[in-house]
Amino acid sequence: MSNNIRSDGMITAAGKGQGCVSSREKFSLFKPLRAMRENGSCFDCPNLRPTWASVTYGIFLCLDCSASHRRMGVHLTFVRSVDLDEWTQRQIDAMRLGGNGAARAFFSEAWLH
């Protein structure tokens, strides 16, 4: 059986034997992350209320900037829709550990050295 087919026959995006969190759980986990002031605007531009994210960097992006990240390739930045795509717990944990504020601080520090 494929790693992307659950026992109930539904197809999942998780793969590699992982399972995705339910939509209800995903929304409840993302709600406080999206409510944080630092995540209220796109990481790459000033657009408000981003609905996409780069799991690789733990940042929230607007639709336009998510397209730019997608063009870079999944080997550089893995982009997901916060609302439309399925998420694994590990991916959500990456977003919880990251965030636009933490990423801005990291990249600011990296550019200073």
PDB file of N, CA and C in Angstrom:
ATOM      1  N   MET A   1       0.843  -1.181   0.000  1.00  0.00           N
ATOM      2  CA  MET A   1       0.000   0.000   0.000  1.00  0.00           C
ATOM      3  C   MET A   1       0.888   1.245   0.000  1.00  0.00           C
ATOM      4  N   SER A   2       0.502   2.268  -0.728  1.00  0.00           N
ATOM      5  CA  SER A   2       1.236   3.519  -0.814  1.00  0.00           C
ATOM      6  C   SER A   2       1.252   4.215   0.543  1.00  0.00           C
ATOM      7  N   ASN A   3       2.323   4.938   0.807  1.00  0.00           N
ATOM      8  CA  ASN A   3       2.419   5.712   2.048  1.00  0.00           C
ATOM      9  C   ASN A   3       1.447   6.868   2.080  1.00  0.00           C
ATOM     10  N   ASN A   4       0.853   7.203   0.935  1.00  0.00           N
ATOM     11  CA  ASN A   4      -0.046   8.333   0.874  1.00  0.00           C
ATOM     12  C   ASN A   4      -1.514   7.929   0.973  1.00  0.00           C
ATOM     13  N   ILE A   5      -1.800   6.655   1.206  1.00  0.00           N
ATOM     14  CA  ILE A   5      -3.179   6.199   1.328  1.00  0.00           C
ATOM     15  C   ILE A   5      -3.405   5.726   2.754  1.00  0.00           C
ATOM     16  N   ARG A   6      -4.381   6.353   3.418  1.00  0.00           N
ATOM     17  CA  ARG A   6      -4.706   5.982   4.797  1.00  0.00           C
ATOM     18  C   ARG A   6      -5.486   4.675   4.813  1.00  0.00           C
ATOM     19  N   SER A   7      -5.646   4.118   5.982  1.00  0.00           N
ATOM     20  CA  SER A   7      -6.361   2.859   6.131  1.00  0.00           C
ATOM     21  C   SER A   7      -7.822   2.958   5.712  1.00  0.00           C
ATOM     22  N   ASP A   8      -8.397   4.188   5.761  1.00  0.00           N
ATOM     23  CA  ASP A   8      -9.786   4.353   5.341  1.00  0.00           C
ATOM     24  C   ASP A   8      -9.915   4.632   3.843  1.00  0.00           C
ATOM     25  N   GLY A   9      -8.790   4.569   3.110  1.00  0.00           N
ATOM     26  CA  GLY A   9      -8.805   4.751   1.670  1.00  0.00           C
ATOM     27  C   GLY A   9      -8.594   6.183   1.210  1.00  0.00           C
ATOM     28  N   MET A  10      -8.584   7.139   2.133  1.00  0.00           N
ATOM     29  CA  MET A  10      -8.385   8.538   1.777  1.00  0.00           C
ATOM     30  C   MET A  10      -6.910   8.783   1.448  1.00  0.00           C
ATOM     31  N   ILE A  11      -6.659   9.658   0.503  1.00  0.00           N
ATOM     32  CA  ILE A  11      -5.297  10.006   0.124  1.00  0.00           C
ATOM     33  C   ILE A  11      -4.837  11.165   0.991  1.00  0.00           C
ATOM     34  N   THR A  12      -3.608  11.083   1.474  1.00  0.00           N
ATOM     35  CA  THR A  12      -3.038  12.123   2.313  1.00  0.00           C
ATOM     36  C   THR A  12      -1.759  12.647   1.693  1.00  0.00           C
ATOM     37  N   ALA A  13      -1.417  13.873   1.995  1.00  0.00           N
ATOM     38  CA  ALA A  13      -0.205  14.489   1.467  1.00  0.00           C
ATOM     39  C   ALA A  13       1.013  14.197   2.333  1.00  0.00           C
ATOM     40  N   ALA A  14       0.836  13.537   3.453  1.00  0.00           N
ATOM     41  CA  ALA A  14       1.924  13.356   4.409  1.00  0.00           C
ATOM     42  C   ALA A  14       3.042  12.482   3.857  1.00  0.00           C
ATOM     43  N   GLY A  15       2.718  11.319   3.336  1.00  0.00           N
ATOM     44  CA  GLY A  15       3.735  10.418   2.811  1.00  0.00           C
ATOM     45  C   GLY A  15       4.652   9.878   3.882  1.00  0.00           C
ATOM     46  N   LYS A  16       5.566   9.020   3.496  1.00  0.00           N
ATOM     47  CA  LYS A  16       6.575   8.437   4.373  1.00  0.00           C
ATOM     48  C   LYS A  16       5.998   7.923   5.682  1.00  0.00           C
ATOM     49  N   GLY A  17       4.818   7.376   5.646  1.00  0.00           N
ATOM     50  CA  GLY A  17       4.209   6.784   6.823  1.00  0.00           C
ATOM     51  C   GLY A  17       3.699   7.778   7.847  1.00  0.00           C
ATOM     52  N   GLN A  18       3.781   9.069   7.558  1.00  0.00           N
ATOM     53  CA  GLN A  18       3.305  10.087   8.483  1.00  0.00           C
ATOM     54  C   GLN A  18       1.811  10.310   8.287  1.00  0.00           C
ATOM     55  N   GLY A  19       1.188  10.866   9.281  1.00  0.00           N
ATOM     56  CA  GLY A  19      -0.215  11.214   9.178  1.00  0.00           C
ATOM     57  C   GLY A  19      -0.400  12.712   9.321  1.00  0.00           C
ATOM     58  N   CYS A  20      -1.411  13.223   8.679  1.00  0.00           N
ATOM     59  CA  CYS A  20      -1.736  14.645   8.786  1.00  0.00           C
ATOM     60  C   CYS A  20      -2.688  14.861   9.947  1.00  0.00           C
ATOM     61  N   VAL A  21      -2.590  16.024  10.550  1.00  0.00           N
ATOM     62  CA  VAL A  21      -3.527  16.373  11.615  1.00  0.00           C
ATOM     63  C   VAL A  21      -4.875  16.684  10.979  1.00  0.00           C
ATOM     64  N   SER A  22      -5.936  16.559  11.736  1.00  0.00           N
ATOM     65  CA  SER A  22      -7.265  16.860  11.217  1.00  0.00           C
ATOM     66  C   SER A  22      -7.371  18.356  10.918  1.00  0.00           C
ATOM     67  N   SER A  23      -8.307  18.719  10.066  1.00  0.00           N
ATOM     68  CA  SER A  23      -8.501  20.135   9.732  1.00  0.00           C
ATOM     69  C   SER A  23      -8.825  20.952  10.973  1.00  0.00           C
ATOM     70  N   ARG A  24      -9.662  20.415  11.818  1.00  0.00           N
ATOM     71  CA  ARG A  24     -10.040  21.126  13.046  1.00  0.00           C
ATOM     72  C   ARG A  24      -8.814  21.366  13.926  1.00  0.00           C
ATOM     73  N   GLU A  25      -7.983  20.338  14.085  1.00  0.00           N
ATOM     74  CA  GLU A  25      -6.781  20.483  14.896  1.00  0.00           C
ATOM     75  C   GLU A  25      -5.803  21.461  14.249  1.00  0.00           C
ATOM     76  N   LYS A  26      -5.665  21.377  12.924  1.00  0.00           N
ATOM     77  CA  LYS A  26      -4.771  22.291  12.204  1.00  0.00           C
ATOM     78  C   LYS A  26      -5.179  23.740  12.446  1.00  0.00           C
ATOM     79  N   PHE A  27      -6.466  24.037  12.298  1.00  0.00           N
ATOM     80  CA  PHE A  27      -6.927  25.406  12.497  1.00  0.00           C
ATOM     81  C   PHE A  27      -6.703  25.862  13.934  1.00  0.00           C
ATOM     82  N   SER A  28      -6.923  24.978  14.905  1.00  0.00           N
ATOM     83  CA  SER A  28      -6.729  25.375  16.301  1.00  0.00           C
ATOM     84  C   SER A  28      -5.251  25.591  16.621  1.00  0.00           C
ATOM     85  N   LEU A  29      -4.359  24.843  15.969  1.00  0.00           N
ATOM     86  CA  LEU A  29      -2.924  25.025  16.193  1.00  0.00           C
ATOM     87  C   LEU A  29      -2.391  26.279  15.497  1.00  0.00           C
ATOM     88  N   PHE A  30      -2.945  26.588  14.338  1.00  0.00           N
ATOM     89  CA  PHE A  30      -2.488  27.765  13.595  1.00  0.00           C
ATOM     90  C   PHE A  30      -3.084  29.071  14.122  1.00  0.00           C
ATOM     91  N   LYS A  31      -4.227  29.002  14.757  1.00  0.00           N
ATOM     92  CA  LYS A  31      -4.900  30.233  15.204  1.00  0.00           C
ATOM     93  C   LYS A  31      -3.996  31.120  16.055  1.00  0.00           C
ATOM     94  N   PRO A  32      -3.363  30.597  17.116  1.00  0.00           N
ATOM     95  CA  PRO A  32      -2.495  31.480  17.911  1.00  0.00           C
ATOM     96  C   PRO A  32      -1.244  31.923  17.151  1.00  0.00           C
ATOM     97  N   LEU A  33      -0.744  31.088  16.240  1.00  0.00           N
ATOM     98  CA  LEU A  33       0.436  31.468  15.464  1.00  0.00           C
ATOM     99  C   LEU A  33       0.115  32.624  14.522  1.00  0.00           C
ATOM    100  N   ARG A  34      -1.040  32.548  13.884  1.00  0.00           N
ATOM    101  CA  ARG A  34      -1.432  33.599  12.949  1.00  0.00           C
ATOM    102  C   ARG A  34      -1.821  34.883  13.683  1.00  0.00           C
ATOM    103  N   ALA A  35      -2.229  34.776  14.936  1.00  0.00           N
ATOM    104  CA  ALA A  35      -2.634  35.943  15.723  1.00  0.00           C
ATOM    105  C   ALA A  35      -1.437  36.740  16.241  1.00  0.00           C
ATOM    106  N   MET A  36      -0.261  36.144  16.211  1.00  0.00           N
ATOM    107  CA  MET A  36       0.928  36.851  16.683  1.00  0.00           C
ATOM    108  C   MET A  36       1.219  38.037  15.765  1.00  0.00           C
ATOM    109  N   ARG A  37       1.505  39.159  16.367  1.00  0.00           N
ATOM    110  CA  ARG A  37       1.735  40.393  15.597  1.00  0.00           C
ATOM    111  C   ARG A  37       2.790  40.200  14.511  1.00  0.00           C
ATOM    112  N   GLU A  38       3.880  39.523  14.865  1.00  0.00           N
ATOM    113  CA  GLU A  38       4.985  39.332  13.918  1.00  0.00           C
ATOM    114  C   GLU A  38       4.585  38.506  12.696  1.00  0.00           C
ATOM    115  N   ASN A  39       3.555  37.690  12.839  1.00  0.00           N
ATOM    116  CA  ASN A  39       3.098  36.849  11.724  1.00  0.00           C
ATOM    117  C   ASN A  39       1.916  37.459  10.976  1.00  0.00           C
ATOM    118  N   GLY A  40       1.553  38.672  11.330  1.00  0.00           N
ATOM    119  CA  GLY A  40       0.397  39.336  10.728  1.00  0.00           C
ATOM    120  C   GLY A  40       0.657  39.918   9.354  1.00  0.00           C
ATOM    121  N   SER A  41       1.922  39.951   8.960  1.00  0.00           N
ATOM    122  CA  SER A  41       2.255  40.405   7.612  1.00  0.00           C
ATOM    123  C   SER A  41       3.226  39.407   6.990  1.00  0.00           C
ATOM    124  N   CYS A  42       3.271  39.428   5.671  1.00  0.00           N
ATOM    125  CA  CYS A  42       4.138  38.530   4.919  1.00  0.00           C
ATOM    126  C   CYS A  42       5.596  38.757   5.303  1.00  0.00           C
ATOM    127  N   PHE A  43       6.366  37.690   5.364  1.00  0.00           N
ATOM    128  CA  PHE A  43       7.793  37.807   5.686  1.00  0.00           C
ATOM    129  C   PHE A  43       8.550  38.588   4.622  1.00  0.00           C
ATOM    130  N   ASP A  44       8.171  38.422   3.363  1.00  0.00           N
ATOM    131  CA  ASP A  44       8.926  39.002   2.250  1.00  0.00           C
ATOM    132  C   ASP A  44       8.434  40.375   1.797  1.00  0.00           C
ATOM    133  N   CYS A  45       7.207  40.750   2.158  1.00  0.00           N
ATOM    134  CA  CYS A  45       6.652  42.027   1.704  1.00  0.00           C
ATOM    135  C   CYS A  45       5.672  42.532   2.767  1.00  0.00           C
ATOM    136  N   PRO A  46       5.123  43.732   2.601  1.00  0.00           N
ATOM    137  CA  PRO A  46       4.228  44.267   3.639  1.00  0.00           C
ATOM    138  C   PRO A  46       2.771  43.799   3.566  1.00  0.00           C
ATOM    139  N   ASN A  47       2.434  42.864   2.684  1.00  0.00           N
ATOM    140  CA  ASN A  47       1.041  42.409   2.603  1.00  0.00           C
ATOM    141  C   ASN A  47       0.583  41.826   3.939  1.00  0.00           C
ATOM    142  N   LEU A  48      -0.648  42.133   4.301  1.00  0.00           N
ATOM    143  CA  LEU A  48      -1.200  41.709   5.587  1.00  0.00           C
ATOM    144  C   LEU A  48      -1.913  40.367   5.480  1.00  0.00           C
ATOM    145  N   ARG A  49      -2.063  39.702   6.628  1.00  0.00           N
ATOM    146  CA  ARG A  49      -2.788  38.441   6.780  1.00  0.00           C
ATOM    147  C   ARG A  49      -2.328  37.363   5.808  1.00  0.00           C
ATOM    148  N   PRO A  50      -1.064  36.960   5.876  1.00  0.00           N
ATOM    149  CA  PRO A  50      -0.569  35.915   4.978  1.00  0.00           C
ATOM    150  C   PRO A  50      -1.272  34.579   5.229  1.00  0.00           C
ATOM    151  N   THR A  51      -1.540  33.860   4.171  1.00  0.00           N
ATOM    152  CA  THR A  51      -2.246  32.582   4.272  1.00  0.00           C
ATOM    153  C   THR A  51      -1.421  31.414   3.737  1.00  0.00           C
ATOM    154  N   TRP A  52      -0.152  31.660   3.463  1.00  0.00           N
ATOM    155  CA  TRP A  52       0.760  30.626   2.998  1.00  0.00           C
ATOM    156  C   TRP A  52       1.953  30.597   3.928  1.00  0.00           C
ATOM    157  N   ALA A  53       2.733  29.530   3.857  1.00  0.00           N
ATOM    158  CA  ALA A  53       3.886  29.412   4.739  1.00  0.00           C
ATOM    159  C   ALA A  53       4.988  28.600   4.082  1.00  0.00           C
ATOM    160  N   SER A  54       6.212  28.919   4.439  1.00  0.00           N
ATOM    161  CA  SER A  54       7.361  28.101   4.080  1.00  0.00           C
ATOM    162  C   SER A  54       7.692  27.263   5.307  1.00  0.00           C
ATOM    163  N   VAL A  55       7.465  25.969   5.196  1.00  0.00           N
ATOM    164  CA  VAL A  55       7.766  25.068   6.314  1.00  0.00           C
ATOM    165  C   VAL A  55       9.274  25.061   6.565  1.00  0.00           C
ATOM    166  N   THR A  56      10.052  25.153   5.515  1.00  0.00           N
ATOM    167  CA  THR A  56      11.514  25.121   5.614  1.00  0.00           C
ATOM    168  C   THR A  56      12.032  26.201   6.554  1.00  0.00           C
ATOM    169  N   TYR A  57      11.498  27.409   6.420  1.00  0.00           N
ATOM    170  CA  TYR A  57      11.977  28.541   7.209  1.00  0.00           C
ATOM    171  C   TYR A  57      11.040  28.923   8.344  1.00  0.00           C
ATOM    172  N   GLY A  58       9.874  28.303   8.419  1.00  0.00           N
ATOM    173  CA  GLY A  58       8.929  28.609   9.488  1.00  0.00           C
ATOM    174  C   GLY A  58       8.352  30.005   9.374  1.00  0.00           C
ATOM    175  N   ILE A  59       8.143  30.469   8.131  1.00  0.00           N
ATOM    176  CA  ILE A  59       7.662  31.835   7.922  1.00  0.00           C
ATOM    177  C   ILE A  59       6.303  31.849   7.231  1.00  0.00           C
ATOM    178  N   PHE A  60       5.551  32.920   7.478  1.00  0.00           N
ATOM    179  CA  PHE A  60       4.254  33.117   6.840  1.00  0.00           C
ATOM    180  C   PHE A  60       4.429  34.047   5.647  1.00  0.00           C
ATOM    181  N   LEU A  61       3.751  33.698   4.538  1.00  0.00           N
ATOM    182  CA  LEU A  61       3.881  34.413   3.277  1.00  0.00           C
ATOM    183  C   LEU A  61       2.520  34.750   2.689  1.00  0.00           C
ATOM    184  N   CYS A  62       2.478  35.811   1.878  1.00  0.00           N
ATOM    185  CA  CYS A  62       1.260  36.103   1.122  1.00  0.00           C
ATOM    186  C   CYS A  62       1.239  35.226  -0.131  1.00  0.00           C
ATOM    187  N   LEU A  63       0.137  35.235  -0.837  1.00  0.00           N
ATOM    188  CA  LEU A  63      -0.009  34.415  -2.039  1.00  0.00           C
ATOM    189  C   LEU A  63       1.056  34.754  -3.085  1.00  0.00           C
ATOM    190  N   ASP A  64       1.300  36.035  -3.332  1.00  0.00           N
ATOM    191  CA  ASP A  64       2.281  36.428  -4.344  1.00  0.00           C
ATOM    192  C   ASP A  64       3.688  35.937  -3.989  1.00  0.00           C
ATOM    193  N   CYS A  65       4.084  36.123  -2.755  1.00  0.00           N
ATOM    194  CA  CYS A  65       5.421  35.695  -2.341  1.00  0.00           C
ATOM    195  C   CYS A  65       5.533  34.172  -2.268  1.00  0.00           C
ATOM    196  N   SER A  66       4.426  33.501  -1.963  1.00  0.00           N
ATOM    197  CA  SER A  66       4.462  32.034  -1.962  1.00  0.00           C
ATOM    198  C   SER A  66       4.767  31.515  -3.360  1.00  0.00           C
ATOM    199  N   ALA A  67       4.276  32.209  -4.392  1.00  0.00           N
ATOM    200  CA  ALA A  67       4.572  31.807  -5.771  1.00  0.00           C
ATOM    201  C   ALA A  67       6.069  31.940  -6.053  1.00  0.00           C
ATOM    202  N   SER A  68       6.684  33.002  -5.545  1.00  0.00           N
ATOM    203  CA  SER A  68       8.131  33.179  -5.719  1.00  0.00           C
ATOM    204  C   SER A  68       8.892  32.054  -5.039  1.00  0.00           C
ATOM    205  N   HIS A  69       8.453  31.685  -3.846  1.00  0.00           N
ATOM    206  CA  HIS A  69       9.104  30.589  -3.122  1.00  0.00           C
ATOM    207  C   HIS A  69       8.904  29.263  -3.846  1.00  0.00           C
ATOM    208  N   ARG A  70       7.721  29.034  -4.386  1.00  0.00           N
ATOM    209  CA  ARG A  70       7.473  27.798  -5.129  1.00  0.00           C
ATOM    210  C   ARG A  70       8.396  27.684  -6.335  1.00  0.00           C
ATOM    211  N   ARG A  71       8.641  28.812  -7.002  1.00  0.00           N
ATOM    212  CA  ARG A  71       9.529  28.799  -8.169  1.00  0.00           C
ATOM    213  C   ARG A  71      10.967  28.452  -7.784  1.00  0.00           C
ATOM    214  N   MET A  72      11.347  28.733  -6.540  1.00  0.00           N
ATOM    215  CA  MET A  72      12.702  28.393  -6.084  1.00  0.00           C
ATOM    216  C   MET A  72      12.910  26.881  -6.028  1.00  0.00           C
ATOM    217  N   GLY A  73      11.835  26.152  -5.760  1.00  0.00           N
ATOM    218  CA  GLY A  73      11.924  24.696  -5.678  1.00  0.00           C
ATOM    219  C   GLY A  73      11.828  24.201  -4.249  1.00  0.00           C
ATOM    220  N   VAL A  74      11.261  23.004  -4.095  1.00  0.00           N
ATOM    221  CA  VAL A  74      11.045  22.451  -2.755  1.00  0.00           C
ATOM    222  C   VAL A  74      12.355  22.106  -2.052  1.00  0.00           C
ATOM    223  N   HIS A  75      13.444  22.000  -2.792  1.00  0.00           N
ATOM    224  CA  HIS A  75      14.735  21.730  -2.154  1.00  0.00           C
ATOM    225  C   HIS A  75      15.256  22.961  -1.410  1.00  0.00           C
ATOM    226  N   LEU A  76      14.696  24.146  -1.719  1.00  0.00           N
ATOM    227  CA  LEU A  76      15.092  25.367  -1.017  1.00  0.00           C
ATOM    228  C   LEU A  76      14.033  25.863  -0.047  1.00  0.00           C
ATOM    229  N   THR A  77      12.769  25.766  -0.416  1.00  0.00           N
ATOM    230  CA  THR A  77      11.692  26.245   0.442  1.00  0.00           C
ATOM    231  C   THR A  77      10.411  25.472   0.117  1.00  0.00           C
ATOM    232  N   PHE A  78       9.891  24.768   1.106  1.00  0.00           N
ATOM    233  CA  PHE A  78       8.700  23.944   0.935  1.00  0.00           C
ATOM    234  C   PHE A  78       7.482  24.751   1.377  1.00  0.00           C
ATOM    235  N   VAL A  79       6.638  25.129   0.413  1.00  0.00           N
ATOM    236  CA  VAL A  79       5.526  26.055   0.656  1.00  0.00           C
ATOM    237  C   VAL A  79       4.207  25.301   0.750  1.00  0.00           C
ATOM    238  N   ARG A  80       3.387  25.690   1.740  1.00  0.00           N
ATOM    239  CA  ARG A  80       2.068  25.089   1.956  1.00  0.00           C
ATOM    240  C   ARG A  80       1.048  26.195   2.187  1.00  0.00           C
ATOM    241  N   SER A  81      -0.189  25.920   1.814  1.00  0.00           N
ATOM    242  CA  SER A  81      -1.282  26.814   2.167  1.00  0.00           C
ATOM    243  C   SER A  81      -1.699  26.499   3.595  1.00  0.00           C
ATOM    244  N   VAL A  82      -1.781  27.517   4.418  1.00  0.00           N
ATOM    245  CA  VAL A  82      -2.193  27.325   5.807  1.00  0.00           C
ATOM    246  C   VAL A  82      -3.636  26.820   5.869  1.00  0.00           C
ATOM    247  N   ASP A  83      -4.460  27.308   4.949  1.00  0.00           N
ATOM    248  CA  ASP A  83      -5.880  26.960   4.965  1.00  0.00           C
ATOM    249  C   ASP A  83      -6.229  25.727   4.136  1.00  0.00           C
ATOM    250  N   LEU A  84      -5.613  25.559   2.984  1.00  0.00           N
ATOM    251  CA  LEU A  84      -6.054  24.541   2.032  1.00  0.00           C
ATOM    252  C   LEU A  84      -5.315  23.217   2.109  1.00  0.00           C
ATOM    253  N   ASP A  85      -4.045  23.243   2.458  1.00  0.00           N
ATOM    254  CA  ASP A  85      -3.243  22.020   2.451  1.00  0.00           C
ATOM    255  C   ASP A  85      -3.336  21.247   3.756  1.00  0.00           C
ATOM    256  N   GLU A  86      -3.018  19.962   3.661  1.00  0.00           N
ATOM    257  CA  GLU A  86      -2.884  19.140   4.861  1.00  0.00           C
ATOM    258  C   GLU A  86      -1.509  19.404   5.468  1.00  0.00           C
ATOM    259  N   TRP A  87      -1.421  19.267   6.775  1.00  0.00           N
ATOM    260  CA  TRP A  87      -0.172  19.491   7.499  1.00  0.00           C
ATOM    261  C   TRP A  87       0.089  18.331   8.446  1.00  0.00           C
ATOM    262  N   THR A  88       1.345  17.951   8.578  1.00  0.00           N
ATOM    263  CA  THR A  88       1.716  16.973   9.592  1.00  0.00           C
ATOM    264  C   THR A  88       2.021  17.732  10.886  1.00  0.00           C
ATOM    265  N   GLN A  89       2.040  17.017  11.988  1.00  0.00           N
ATOM    266  CA  GLN A  89       2.379  17.651  13.268  1.00  0.00           C
ATOM    267  C   GLN A  89       3.786  18.214  13.218  1.00  0.00           C
ATOM    268  N   ARG A  90       4.691  17.503  12.578  1.00  0.00           N
ATOM    269  CA  ARG A  90       6.076  17.965  12.476  1.00  0.00           C
ATOM    270  C   ARG A  90       6.172  19.295  11.722  1.00  0.00           C
ATOM    271  N   GLN A  91       5.394  19.460  10.658  1.00  0.00           N
ATOM    272  CA  GLN A  91       5.389  20.715   9.906  1.00  0.00           C
ATOM    273  C   GLN A  91       4.835  21.863  10.756  1.00  0.00           C
ATOM    274  N   ILE A  92       3.777  21.580  11.493  1.00  0.00           N
ATOM    275  CA  ILE A  92       3.199  22.609  12.366  1.00  0.00           C
ATOM    276  C   ILE A  92       4.178  22.972  13.474  1.00  0.00           C
ATOM    277  N   ASP A  93       4.881  21.979  13.997  1.00  0.00           N
ATOM    278  CA  ASP A  93       5.898  22.252  15.017  1.00  0.00           C
ATOM    279  C   ASP A  93       7.004  23.159  14.468  1.00  0.00           C
ATOM    280  N   ALA A  94       7.375  22.970  13.205  1.00  0.00           N
ATOM    281  CA  ALA A  94       8.383  23.835  12.582  1.00  0.00           C
ATOM    282  C   ALA A  94       7.898  25.275  12.541  1.00  0.00           C
ATOM    283  N   MET A  95       6.624  25.459  12.267  1.00  0.00           N
ATOM    284  CA  MET A  95       6.058  26.815  12.242  1.00  0.00           C
ATOM    285  C   MET A  95       6.013  27.406  13.658  1.00  0.00           C
ATOM    286  N   ARG A  96       5.708  26.576  14.631  1.00  0.00           N
ATOM    287  CA  ARG A  96       5.652  27.037  16.015  1.00  0.00           C
ATOM    288  C   ARG A  96       7.044  27.464  16.496  1.00  0.00           C
ATOM    289  N   LEU A  97       8.072  26.716  16.100  1.00  0.00           N
ATOM    290  CA  LEU A  97       9.441  27.051  16.494  1.00  0.00           C
ATOM    291  C   LEU A  97       9.979  28.252  15.724  1.00  0.00           C
ATOM    292  N   GLY A  98       9.435  28.475  14.539  1.00  0.00           N
ATOM    293  CA  GLY A  98       9.893  29.581  13.700  1.00  0.00           C
ATOM    294  C   GLY A  98       9.077  30.829  13.926  1.00  0.00           C
ATOM    295  N   GLY A  99       8.447  31.271  12.870  1.00  0.00           N
ATOM    296  CA  GLY A  99       7.683  32.515  12.917  1.00  0.00           C
ATOM    297  C   GLY A  99       8.466  33.623  12.235  1.00  0.00           C
ATOM    298  N   ASN A 100       7.738  34.622  11.757  1.00  0.00           N
ATOM    299  CA  ASN A 100       8.375  35.699  11.019  1.00  0.00           C
ATOM    300  C   ASN A 100       9.346  36.497  11.874  1.00  0.00           C
ATOM    301  N   GLY A 101       9.018  36.710  13.138  1.00  0.00           N
ATOM    302  CA  GLY A 101       9.899  37.474  14.017  1.00  0.00           C
ATOM    303  C   GLY A 101      11.222  36.771  14.250  1.00  0.00           C
ATOM    304  N   ALA A 102      11.157  35.480  14.552  1.00  0.00           N
ATOM    305  CA  ALA A 102      12.378  34.710  14.787  1.00  0.00           C
ATOM    306  C   ALA A 102      13.229  34.641  13.521  1.00  0.00           C
ATOM    307  N   ALA A 103      12.588  34.487  12.368  1.00  0.00           N
ATOM    308  CA  ALA A 103      13.329  34.419  11.107  1.00  0.00           C
ATOM    309  C   ALA A 103      13.982  35.760  10.792  1.00  0.00           C
ATOM    310  N   ARG A 104      13.258  36.852  11.024  1.00  0.00           N
ATOM    311  CA  ARG A 104      13.840  38.181  10.786  1.00  0.00           C
ATOM    312  C   ARG A 104      15.063  38.399  11.685  1.00  0.00           C
ATOM    313  N   ALA A 105      14.947  38.014  12.940  1.00  0.00           N
ATOM    314  CA  ALA A 105      16.069  38.157  13.866  1.00  0.00           C
ATOM    315  C   ALA A 105      17.256  37.306  13.420  1.00  0.00           C
ATOM    316  N   PHE A 106      16.992  36.080  13.009  1.00  0.00           N
ATOM    317  CA  PHE A 106      18.062  35.187  12.559  1.00  0.00           C
ATOM    318  C   PHE A 106      18.775  35.757  11.341  1.00  0.00           C
ATOM    319  N   PHE A 107      17.995  36.162  10.327  1.00  0.00           N
ATOM    320  CA  PHE A 107      18.618  36.662   9.102  1.00  0.00           C
ATOM    321  C   PHE A 107      19.305  38.007   9.329  1.00  0.00           C
ATOM    322  N   SER A 108      18.777  38.838  10.206  1.00  0.00           N
ATOM    323  CA  SER A 108      19.444  40.104  10.539  1.00  0.00           C
ATOM    324  C   SER A 108      20.795  39.835  11.181  1.00  0.00           C
ATOM    325  N   GLU A 109      20.823  38.897  12.107  1.00  0.00           N
ATOM    326  CA  GLU A 109      22.071  38.518  12.778  1.00  0.00           C
ATOM    327  C   GLU A 109      23.059  37.907  11.790  1.00  0.00           C
ATOM    328  N   ALA A 110      22.572  37.061  10.894  1.00  0.00           N
ATOM    329  CA  ALA A 110      23.439  36.401   9.910  1.00  0.00           C
ATOM    330  C   ALA A 110      24.070  37.421   8.959  1.00  0.00           C
ATOM    331  N   TRP A 111      23.323  38.477   8.601  1.00  0.00           N
ATOM    332  CA  TRP A 111      23.862  39.481   7.689  1.00  0.00           C
ATOM    333  C   TRP A 111      24.876  40.390   8.383  1.00  0.00           C
ATOM    334  N   LEU A 112      24.826  40.463   9.702  1.00  0.00           N
ATOM    335  CA  LEU A 112      25.758  41.325  10.429  1.00  0.00           C
ATOM    336  C   LEU A 112      27.143  40.703  10.536  1.00  0.00           C
ATOM    337  N   HIS A 113      27.231  39.383  10.363  1.00  0.00           N
ATOM    338  CA  HIS A 113      28.526  38.697  10.508  1.00  0.00           C
ATOM    339  C   HIS A 113      29.153  38.366   9.198  1.00  0.00           C
TER     340      HIS A 113
END
